[in-house]
XYZ file of C-alpha atoms in Angstrom:
494
model
C 7.753 -10.492 -0.433
C 10.506 -8.922 1.655
C 12.011 -12.390 2.142
C 12.389 -12.795 -1.610
C 14.221 -9.481 -1.987
C 16.418 -10.071 1.034
C 17.455 -13.543 -0.059
C 17.842 -12.644 -3.727
C 19.883 -9.489 -3.284
C 21.970 -11.046 -0.524
C 23.475 -13.427 -3.042
C 24.928 -10.602 -5.112
C 24.234 -12.586 -8.284
C 21.073 -10.802 -9.370
C 20.384 -7.286 -10.602
C 17.490 -5.091 -9.510
C 15.695 -6.003 -12.745
C 16.161 -9.689 -11.939
C 14.670 -9.235 -8.489
C 11.728 -7.287 -9.946
C 11.120 -10.140 -12.412
C 11.184 -12.653 -9.537
C 8.718 -10.484 -7.606
C 6.320 -10.523 -10.541
C 6.610 -14.280 -10.929
C 6.200 -14.885 -7.194
C 3.094 -12.700 -7.316
C 1.569 -15.193 -9.771
C 2.754 -18.194 -7.755
C -0.743 -18.796 -6.376
C -2.208 -18.771 -9.887
C 0.339 -21.367 -11.033
C -0.290 -23.508 -7.935
C -4.070 -23.448 -8.437
C -3.873 -24.209 -12.160
C -1.362 -27.039 -11.690
C -2.955 -28.348 -8.440
C 0.585 -28.556 -7.113
C 3.032 -26.815 -4.823
C 5.107 -24.171 -6.591
C 8.582 -23.268 -5.297
C 10.859 -20.561 -6.674
C 14.628 -21.127 -6.369
C 17.657 -18.919 -6.957
C 21.290 -19.950 -7.139
C 23.635 -19.086 -4.274
C 27.289 -18.115 -4.472
C 28.373 -21.688 -3.715
C 26.349 -23.051 -6.658
C 23.516 -24.469 -4.574
C 19.905 -23.256 -4.694
C 17.733 -21.622 -2.044
C 13.935 -21.302 -1.968
C 12.708 -17.691 -2.048
C 8.957 -18.192 -2.596
C 6.415 -20.958 -2.062
C 2.737 -21.205 -3.050
C 0.342 -23.991 -2.059
C -2.625 -25.084 -4.213
C -6.054 -23.979 -3.033
C -7.937 -26.995 -4.383
C -5.502 -29.825 -3.639
C -3.477 -31.168 -0.732
C -0.103 -29.543 -0.184
C 3.065 -31.622 0.057
C 4.806 -29.142 2.329
C 2.994 -28.508 5.573
C 5.811 -26.159 6.608
C 6.967 -23.244 4.507
C 10.290 -24.114 2.856
C 11.298 -20.535 2.025
C 14.917 -20.053 3.074
C 15.775 -23.755 2.775
C 18.382 -25.129 0.385
C 17.321 -27.476 -2.378
C 16.980 -31.078 -1.210
C 19.283 -33.767 -2.629
C 16.498 -35.566 -4.540
C 15.721 -32.374 -6.520
C 19.211 -30.906 -6.910
C 20.142 -32.653 -10.184
C 16.834 -31.711 -11.777
C 16.969 -28.068 -10.654
C 20.626 -27.772 -11.701
C 19.823 -29.278 -15.092
C 17.000 -26.818 -15.770
C 19.186 -23.900 -14.682
C 22.138 -24.859 -16.875
C 20.235 -26.048 -19.969
C 17.487 -23.401 -19.907
C 15.062 -26.215 -20.686
C 12.200 -27.779 -18.711
C 13.307 -30.954 -16.923
C 10.701 -33.511 -15.783
C 11.366 -36.281 -13.285
C 11.783 -39.646 -15.048
C 10.061 -41.581 -12.261
C 7.922 -40.749 -9.227
C 9.817 -38.937 -6.506
C 8.976 -39.998 -2.966
C 8.563 -37.214 -0.449
C 7.728 -38.264 3.106
C 6.162 -41.528 1.870
C 4.091 -39.677 -0.730
C 4.684 -40.296 -4.455
C 5.223 -37.016 -6.304
C 6.075 -35.785 -9.769
C 8.501 -32.888 -10.056
C 8.946 -30.500 -12.960
C 11.797 -27.980 -12.986
C 11.264 -24.879 -15.149
C 14.044 -22.357 -15.833
C 13.147 -18.722 -15.161
C 14.346 -16.944 -18.289
C 14.460 -13.174 -18.296
C 15.933 -12.708 -21.779
C 15.826 -14.743 -24.968
C 16.471 -12.566 -27.995
C 16.667 -14.452 -31.260
C 17.655 -18.037 -31.930
C 21.377 -17.213 -31.937
C 21.292 -15.560 -28.497
C 21.733 -17.648 -25.352
C 18.941 -17.169 -22.785
C 19.727 -15.671 -19.387
C 18.425 -17.833 -16.549
C 17.959 -16.217 -13.123
C 16.314 -19.060 -11.234
C 14.146 -22.154 -11.367
C 10.496 -22.886 -10.597
C 9.626 -26.379 -9.429
C 6.173 -27.926 -9.616
C 5.523 -30.656 -7.037
C 2.439 -32.741 -7.860
C 0.962 -35.118 -5.283
C 0.387 -38.432 -7.092
C -1.201 -39.978 -4.017
C -4.455 -38.112 -4.693
C -4.665 -38.674 -8.450
C -8.240 -39.200 -9.589
C -9.907 -39.267 -12.952
C -9.482 -35.653 -14.034
C -12.497 -33.537 -14.934
C -12.592 -31.379 -18.030
C -11.910 -28.358 -15.832
C -8.831 -30.013 -14.291
C -7.547 -30.944 -17.737
C -7.999 -27.358 -18.978
C -6.386 -25.919 -15.848
C -3.423 -28.257 -16.325
C -3.086 -27.228 -19.973
C -3.115 -23.568 -18.956
C -0.452 -24.266 -16.340
C 1.736 -26.032 -18.905
C 1.360 -23.099 -21.296
C 2.476 -20.685 -18.579
C 5.420 -22.900 -17.603
C 6.559 -22.955 -21.235
C 6.264 -19.168 -21.325
C 8.366 -18.885 -18.151
C 11.052 -20.990 -19.853
C 10.705 -18.849 -22.973
C 11.069 -15.534 -21.156
C 7.550 -14.327 -22.038
C 5.930 -14.742 -18.603
C 5.475 -12.782 -16.481
C 4.784 -9.957 -18.901
C 6.568 -6.723 -17.876
C 3.653 -4.742 -19.330
C 1.216 -6.257 -16.824
C 0.129 -4.098 -13.868
C 2.247 -4.842 -10.809
C -0.245 -3.952 -8.075
C -3.562 -5.750 -8.486
C -6.613 -4.045 -7.102
C -8.353 -5.492 -4.085
C -10.404 -8.464 -5.245
C -8.146 -9.484 -8.146
C -9.603 -12.652 -9.740
C -8.114 -16.074 -9.054
C -8.378 -19.291 -11.034
C -10.946 -20.725 -8.614
C -13.158 -17.633 -8.996
C -13.688 -18.246 -12.686
C -11.547 -19.062 -15.734
C -12.278 -18.592 -19.423
C -9.939 -19.806 -22.143
C -10.178 -18.151 -25.537
C -8.390 -18.884 -28.790
C -6.405 -16.457 -30.909
C -9.636 -15.139 -32.466
C -11.228 -14.437 -29.079
C -13.643 -17.385 -29.233
C -14.316 -19.100 -25.893
C -13.069 -22.690 -25.850
C -13.696 -23.295 -22.144
C -15.547 -21.545 -19.316
C -15.494 -22.841 -15.754
C -18.819 -23.064 -13.874
C -17.910 -20.089 -11.673
C -17.075 -17.997 -14.729
C -20.376 -18.911 -16.392
C -22.258 -18.070 -13.176
C -20.624 -14.631 -13.037
C -21.770 -13.855 -16.590
C -25.228 -15.300 -15.884
C -25.620 -12.831 -13.014
C -24.877 -10.002 -15.464
C -27.703 -11.167 -17.731
C -26.057 -13.652 -20.116
C -28.227 -16.790 -20.009
C -26.572 -18.895 -22.717
C -23.361 -20.964 -22.946
C -20.105 -19.054 -23.263
C -18.250 -21.746 -25.162
C -18.228 -21.072 -28.871
C -19.090 -17.416 -28.335
C -16.853 -14.417 -28.904
C -16.126 -13.058 -25.439
C -15.864 -9.540 -26.855
C -19.319 -9.776 -28.447
C -20.837 -11.204 -25.249
C -19.503 -8.360 -23.116
C -20.638 -5.811 -25.711
C -24.196 -7.128 -25.452
C -24.102 -7.084 -21.656
C -22.908 -3.518 -21.115
C -25.741 -0.962 -21.441
C -25.070 1.558 -24.254
C -25.457 4.456 -21.832
C -22.774 3.186 -19.463
C -19.227 4.414 -19.855
C -16.777 1.492 -20.004
C -13.074 1.224 -19.254
C -11.067 1.772 -22.437
C -9.008 -1.331 -21.590
C -12.064 -3.627 -21.740
C -11.714 -4.520 -25.479
C -8.065 -5.610 -25.142
C -8.872 -7.649 -22.027
C -11.827 -9.609 -23.440
C -9.912 -10.319 -26.655
C -6.867 -11.460 -24.673
C -4.524 -9.139 -26.539
C -2.938 -7.464 -23.507
C -2.059 -8.549 -19.956
C -4.436 -6.125 -18.291
C -7.257 -5.887 -15.775
C -10.622 -4.202 -15.923
C -14.166 -4.325 -14.525
C -17.427 -4.912 -16.339
C -20.724 -3.876 -14.764
C -24.236 -4.884 -15.769
C -27.529 -5.306 -13.875
C -25.916 -4.120 -10.663
C -23.245 -6.845 -10.825
C -19.560 -5.997 -11.169
C -17.146 -8.626 -12.488
C -13.395 -8.101 -12.435
C -11.513 -9.475 -15.439
C -7.826 -10.215 -15.873
C -6.377 -11.306 -19.219
C -3.185 -13.356 -19.558
C -2.155 -13.734 -23.212
C -0.769 -17.178 -24.047
C 2.188 -17.367 -26.422
C 4.214 -20.051 -28.127
C 7.752 -18.802 -28.879
C 6.456 -15.243 -29.042
C 3.376 -16.001 -31.176
C 0.016 -15.408 -29.496
C -2.089 -18.597 -29.403
C -4.944 -17.451 -27.177
C -5.482 -16.199 -23.660
C -6.678 -16.985 -20.170
C -9.308 -14.613 -18.808
C -9.832 -14.813 -15.045
C -13.079 -13.405 -13.708
C -14.520 -12.738 -10.277
C -17.769 -11.276 -9.005
C -16.579 -8.292 -6.959
C -19.940 -6.568 -6.552
C -19.769 -6.580 -2.756
C -16.131 -5.468 -2.720
C -16.792 -2.564 -5.067
C -19.827 -1.616 -2.991
C -17.630 -1.536 0.130
C -15.024 0.531 -1.709
C -17.711 3.004 -2.778
C -18.926 3.239 0.814
C -15.378 3.973 1.963
C -14.998 6.662 -0.706
C -18.310 8.201 0.388
C -17.234 8.008 4.024
C -13.902 9.691 3.247
C -15.672 12.427 1.309
C -18.099 12.933 4.200
C -15.260 13.179 6.726
C -13.439 15.700 4.531
C -16.633 17.745 4.202
C -17.138 17.675 7.980
C -13.588 18.915 8.555
C -14.149 21.626 5.954
C -17.361 22.794 7.621
C -15.784 22.706 11.091
C -12.914 24.818 9.751
C -15.379 27.333 8.285
C -17.335 27.478 11.533
C -14.167 27.992 13.565
C -13.055 30.776 11.261
C -16.469 32.390 11.729
C -16.052 32.179 15.503
C -12.552 33.668 15.209
C -13.926 36.524 13.096
C -16.617 37.243 15.696
C -13.990 37.294 18.441
C -11.848 39.672 16.377
C -14.801 42.039 15.871
C -15.622 41.912 19.561
C -11.991 42.577 20.504
C -11.938 45.693 18.312
C -15.111 47.059 19.894
C -14.159 46.515 23.523
C -12.737 49.399 25.565
C -10.967 47.232 28.157
C -7.345 46.340 27.387
C -7.629 43.198 29.494
C -10.773 42.042 27.708
C -9.242 42.856 24.314
C -6.170 40.728 25.092
C -8.333 37.825 26.284
C -10.478 37.931 23.142
C -7.389 38.147 20.906
C -5.841 35.105 22.610
C -9.110 33.170 22.222
C -9.254 34.138 18.537
C -5.705 32.850 17.996
C -6.483 29.529 19.690
C -9.566 29.019 17.546
C -7.536 29.829 14.405
C -4.902 27.234 15.371
C -7.568 24.526 15.662
C -9.053 25.620 12.322
C -5.664 25.110 10.628
C -5.670 21.437 11.624
C -9.209 20.875 10.335
C -8.339 22.642 7.089
C -5.392 20.276 6.603
C -7.532 17.218 7.335
C -10.145 18.388 4.840
C -7.558 18.185 2.052
C -6.487 14.552 2.574
C -7.935 11.047 2.489
C -6.272 9.759 5.659
C -6.706 10.680 9.301
C -3.015 11.455 9.643
C -1.449 14.879 9.316
C 1.839 16.176 7.995
C 2.433 18.262 11.089
C 5.281 20.243 9.509
C 2.733 21.775 7.129
C 0.340 22.483 10.003
C 3.006 24.105 12.165
C 4.256 26.272 9.297
C 0.759 27.724 9.016
C 0.423 28.056 12.791
C 3.600 30.167 12.936
C 1.999 32.662 10.586
C -0.751 33.190 13.158
C 1.828 34.022 15.805
C 3.157 36.795 13.546
C 0.178 38.876 14.647
C 1.619 38.935 18.156
C 5.025 39.981 16.837
C 3.451 43.121 15.427
C 2.823 44.470 18.947
C 4.263 47.958 19.645
C 7.998 48.018 20.386
C 8.338 44.244 19.800
C 10.142 42.811 16.786
C 10.248 39.008 16.785
C 11.549 36.597 14.188
C 10.692 32.884 14.232
C 12.917 30.059 12.990
C 11.917 26.426 12.633
C 14.369 23.515 12.339
C 13.993 19.741 12.219
C 10.886 17.787 11.248
C 7.776 16.755 13.147
C 6.709 14.186 10.560
C 3.263 12.599 10.246
C 1.056 12.444 13.338
C -2.433 11.018 14.001
C -5.090 13.690 13.549
C -6.460 13.323 17.080
C -3.119 14.505 18.459
C -2.411 17.178 15.857
C -4.938 19.590 17.365
C -3.630 19.550 20.982
C -0.006 19.772 19.817
C -0.731 22.658 17.442
C -2.643 24.500 20.161
C 0.066 23.876 22.779
C 2.853 25.094 20.479
C 0.799 28.160 19.604
C 0.613 28.987 23.310
C 4.333 28.361 23.879
C 5.465 30.492 20.929
C 2.935 33.200 21.767
C 4.225 33.359 25.345
C 7.801 33.555 24.068
C 6.940 36.553 21.888
C 4.513 38.354 24.188
C 6.391 37.902 27.455
C 9.924 36.818 26.559
C 10.504 39.450 23.870
C 8.098 42.135 25.090
C 9.344 45.560 24.051
C 12.515 44.373 22.340
C 13.887 42.642 19.254
C 14.705 38.948 19.338
C 14.431 35.466 17.865
C 12.230 32.492 18.739
C 13.628 29.153 17.549
C 11.511 26.001 17.354
C 13.488 22.771 16.953
C 11.790 19.388 16.383
C 13.698 16.132 16.803
C 11.923 12.871 16.113
C 13.155 9.382 16.899
C 11.413 6.045 16.648
C 9.976 6.365 20.152
C 9.933 10.065 20.956
C 9.203 13.548 19.637
C 11.114 16.375 21.342
C 10.224 19.992 20.597
C 12.440 22.763 21.975
C 11.306 26.397 21.881
C 14.000 28.973 22.705
C 13.808 32.747 22.816
C 16.463 35.418 23.250
C 14.293 37.519 25.530
C 14.076 38.577 29.157
C 14.150 35.080 30.621
C 12.316 33.679 33.645
C 12.675 34.874 37.201
C 14.661 32.273 39.175
C 12.485 29.311 40.171
C 9.325 30.804 38.727
C 7.121 29.544 35.921
C 4.091 31.453 34.755
C 0.737 30.480 36.274
C -1.510 32.139 33.724
C -4.233 30.610 31.570
C -1.820 29.961 28.702
C 0.499 27.912 30.940
C -2.430 25.911 32.302
C -3.631 25.176 28.769
C -0.145 24.021 27.760
C 0.154 21.655 30.741
C -3.300 20.212 30.148
C -2.663 19.555 26.461
C 0.875 18.156 26.733
C 0.510 16.121 29.913
C -3.173 15.211 29.813
C -3.942 14.675 26.144
C -0.523 13.757 24.727
C 0.936 11.908 27.714
C 4.111 13.977 27.468
C 6.234 16.195 29.681
C 7.107 19.880 29.542
C 9.937 21.731 31.216
C 10.711 25.462 31.431
C 14.332 26.510 31.822
C 16.027 29.919 31.814
C 17.233 32.791 33.891
C 16.633 36.519 33.874
C 18.271 38.261 30.948
C 19.315 35.056 29.192
C 16.125 33.940 27.490
C 13.849 30.963 28.084
C 13.912 27.376 26.808
C 10.823 25.182 26.817
C 11.346 21.461 26.189
C 8.369 19.251 25.270
C 8.780 15.451 25.130
C 6.008 13.311 23.653
C 6.206 9.486 23.502
C 5.296 8.349 19.982
C 3.988 4.999 21.169
C 1.294 6.969 22.958
C 0.525 8.797 19.734
C 0.230 5.579 17.734
C -2.233 3.892 20.092
């Protein structure tokens, strides 16, 4: 719906509340199109007094009149008078005779979109117009379902013109598998008695164990009989099945899950009944449950890996304390620190549902590990971090965390050995690149010489091999060292 917002706000004639109202109405455009078996177009007025289309929905069960999307087009001459009349009068305007569109006879209805109508003495505020374009070339003897659908559509159009649809209390983000008119429609009266149930709706309830006719039955009583007493139900279920609130809920019985959406019908503010849309979402809910289980399993795996890595790090620490060789002790300590850095990433992944990582949080924890190095005799190092890394894919968080651990460790151990100084880590992220600069105020590098130790080899392997980036060491003796790491983000997002 970005087109709707862009076009609406570009006119400067609508408020944020107006645009939100249009978003809600456009979100129900498909429902209106399916109920009316017609194309539905939403128009807003431009600064020059004309009208521009900002949303378009085609019917699912009937032929469309517009084979090309007309969003962004100005209102056509044959509809302008009708649309203008609905906008200015705040009343529904029907075409007096068939309108011909590309050699096809059509009937057009223009409905004002009213956002406020408070009291009989207050003028309504109109923010746009909805047009209904019915193809008369395919008119056949209507079935009872088509007649009911058309009546429901007319009720909703009257509510749009009355400012009572869409309902601001309705949820704005429908769950995956939200019911549509073709999935199943039940119409109930003001007392909650079913006056019509489409075949798909009846089939959905049959699968839950209801083997009678819905018409003439209280929908609330039917659902009460279906739900096992031991099963906990959504507290919104009673208001949905009675049609008293514009809400959504699920009902589950006999292993079948049916999603319900209630749309209260009103006449000048007085409730006259409701539409209840229903859809069998058993397979969808099963897939969602599998995804939840999968996410929980992945989190548990990360948690166990983190615990195992911490155990390995603890064993290395014990071994380092028991060894009598300074060289062996240093090697074991470095290995312990590398294992701890990897464990930090897995610990972060175990806390979230996605396989992406807020690397700023990871790096903050990694820096704490480096503090152990700073506690070496005669060395006092402070670390400073600026900029933001942002969110990175988990498969690249581990090599980057490990590489930065090595770089910062080298800066403290070798750059600041035996003195006091500062290590600054600066992250700059653009759309295409992540640049990390690590500077220290230490001894600096001998001219033309970069370390060839294990830590340097690990850094090169991780940055160049696994992250597809580059790394450059710069500095001179007595003036500190600067390490610049460049990582292409397109590589990260592959």
